[in-house]
Amino acid sequence: VQLQASGGGMVQAGESLRLSCAASGSIFSSSGMGWYRQAPGKQRELVASISRGGITNYADSVKGRFTISRDNAKNTGYLQMNSLKPEDTAVYYCALDPSGWALGYDYWGQGTLVTVSS
């Protein structure tokens, strides 16, 4: 399984970006998916997750601003990020949990950089 994250870029505070995570192979639809981020000098943190059944979970810092979704027909997951803040600046990674529960991730993408300027 390979994951390809894309959609990062440089935006100003208040703007939006949509990240995509394209998965190869046939396990995407049965897997849970998560988006993590890691800012310089900080630990990686979970941003959002979605289980096989569509149950979503968000970090408090992004609730109401970010939306995770998936299109199983396209083997692709998304992270819609609105009202971006400078503190959202980080490398964003997508990951898959083959169990479907979006709890333990076995497969990781390469990361896409999001930079938010004030």
Coordinates of C-alpha atoms in Angstrom, one line a residue:
V1 CA 0.0 0.0 0.0
Q2 CA 1.3 3.4 -0.9
L3 CA -0.2 6.7 0.1
Q4 CA 0.4 9.9 -1.8
A5 CA -0.5 13.1 0.1
S6 CA -0.9 16.3 -1.9
G7 CA -2.5 19.7 -1.7
G8 CA -0.2 21.6 0.6
G9 CA 1.0 25.0 0.0
M10 CA 1.5 28.5 1.3
V11 CA -1.6 30.5 2.2
Q12 CA -2.4 33.5 4.4
A13 CA -4.3 33.3 7.6
G14 CA -8.0 32.8 7.1
E15 CA -7.7 31.1 3.8
S16 CA -8.4 27.4 2.9
L17 CA -6.7 24.4 1.6
R18 CA -7.8 20.9 0.8
L19 CA -5.4 18.0 1.2
S20 CA -5.8 14.8 -0.6
C21 CA -4.5 11.3 0.2
A22 CA -4.5 8.9 -2.7
A23 CA -4.0 5.2 -1.8
S24 CA -2.9 2.4 -4.0
G25 CA -4.1 -1.2 -3.4
S26 CA -7.4 -2.4 -2.4
I27 CA -7.6 -1.8 1.4
F28 CA -8.6 1.8 1.4
S29 CA -12.3 1.3 1.7
S30 CA -11.9 -1.1 4.6
S31 CA -9.4 1.0 6.5
G32 CA -9.6 3.8 8.9
M33 CA -7.7 6.9 7.9
G34 CA -6.0 9.6 9.8
W35 CA -4.3 12.9 9.2
Y36 CA -1.4 13.9 11.4
R37 CA 0.8 16.9 11.4
Q38 CA 4.2 17.8 12.7
A39 CA 5.4 21.4 13.2
P40 CA 9.0 22.3 13.5
G41 CA 10.3 21.4 16.9
K42 CA 7.1 19.7 18.0
Q43 CA 5.8 16.2 18.2
R44 CA 3.5 14.7 15.6
E45 CA -0.1 15.1 16.5
L46 CA -3.4 13.6 15.3
V47 CA -5.4 16.2 13.5
A48 CA -8.4 14.2 12.4
S49 CA -9.5 10.6 11.7
I50 CA -12.3 8.8 10.0
S51 CA -13.1 5.1 10.6
R52 CA -14.2 2.7 8.0
G53 CA -17.8 3.3 9.0
G54 CA -17.4 7.1 8.8
I55 CA -17.0 8.0 12.5
T56 CA -14.9 11.1 12.7
N57 CA -12.7 12.5 15.3
Y58 CA -10.9 15.9 15.5
A59 CA -8.2 17.5 17.6
D60 CA -9.7 20.3 19.7
S61 CA -7.5 22.8 17.9
V62 CA -9.2 22.2 14.5
K63 CA -12.8 21.4 15.5
G64 CA -15.1 23.6 13.4
R65 CA -12.4 24.5 10.9
F66 CA -11.2 21.2 9.4
T67 CA -13.3 18.4 7.9
I68 CA -12.1 14.9 7.1
S69 CA -13.8 12.9 4.4
R70 CA -13.2 9.9 2.1
D71 CA -14.2 8.8 -1.3
N72 CA -13.9 5.0 -1.3
A73 CA -14.6 4.8 -5.1
K74 CA -11.5 6.9 -5.7
N75 CA -9.4 5.4 -2.9
T76 CA -8.8 8.9 -1.7
G77 CA -9.2 10.7 1.5
Y78 CA -9.4 14.5 2.1
L79 CA -8.8 17.1 4.7
Q80 CA -10.6 20.3 4.1
M81 CA -8.9 23.1 6.1
N82 CA -10.7 26.4 6.5
S83 CA -9.9 29.5 8.5
L84 CA -6.3 28.5 8.6
K85 CA -4.1 30.0 11.3
P86 CA -0.3 30.4 11.5
E87 CA -0.2 27.7 14.1
D88 CA -1.6 25.2 11.6
T89 CA 1.8 25.4 9.8
A90 CA 3.2 21.9 9.7
V91 CA 3.9 18.9 7.5
Y92 CA 0.7 16.9 7.2
Y93 CA 0.7 13.2 6.8
C94 CA -2.0 10.8 6.0
A95 CA -2.1 7.2 7.3
L96 CA -4.2 4.1 7.1
D97 CA -5.3 1.7 9.8
P98 CA -6.2 -1.7 8.1
S99 CA -8.4 -2.6 11.1
G100 CA -10.9 0.0 10.0
W101 CA -11.0 1.8 13.4
A102 CA -8.5 4.6 12.7
L103 CA -6.6 3.9 15.9
G104 CA -3.3 2.2 14.9
Y105 CA -1.7 3.2 11.6
D106 CA 0.4 0.8 9.6
Y107 CA 0.8 2.8 6.4
W108 CA 2.0 6.4 6.1
G109 CA 2.2 8.9 3.3
Q110 CA 5.2 11.1 2.6
G111 CA 3.8 14.3 4.0
T112 CA 2.8 17.6 2.4
L113 CA 3.8 21.0 3.8
V114 CA 1.3 23.6 4.8
T115 CA 2.5 27.1 5.6
V116 CA 0.2 29.7 6.9
S117 CA 1.4 33.3 7.1
S118 CA -0.1 35.9 9.3

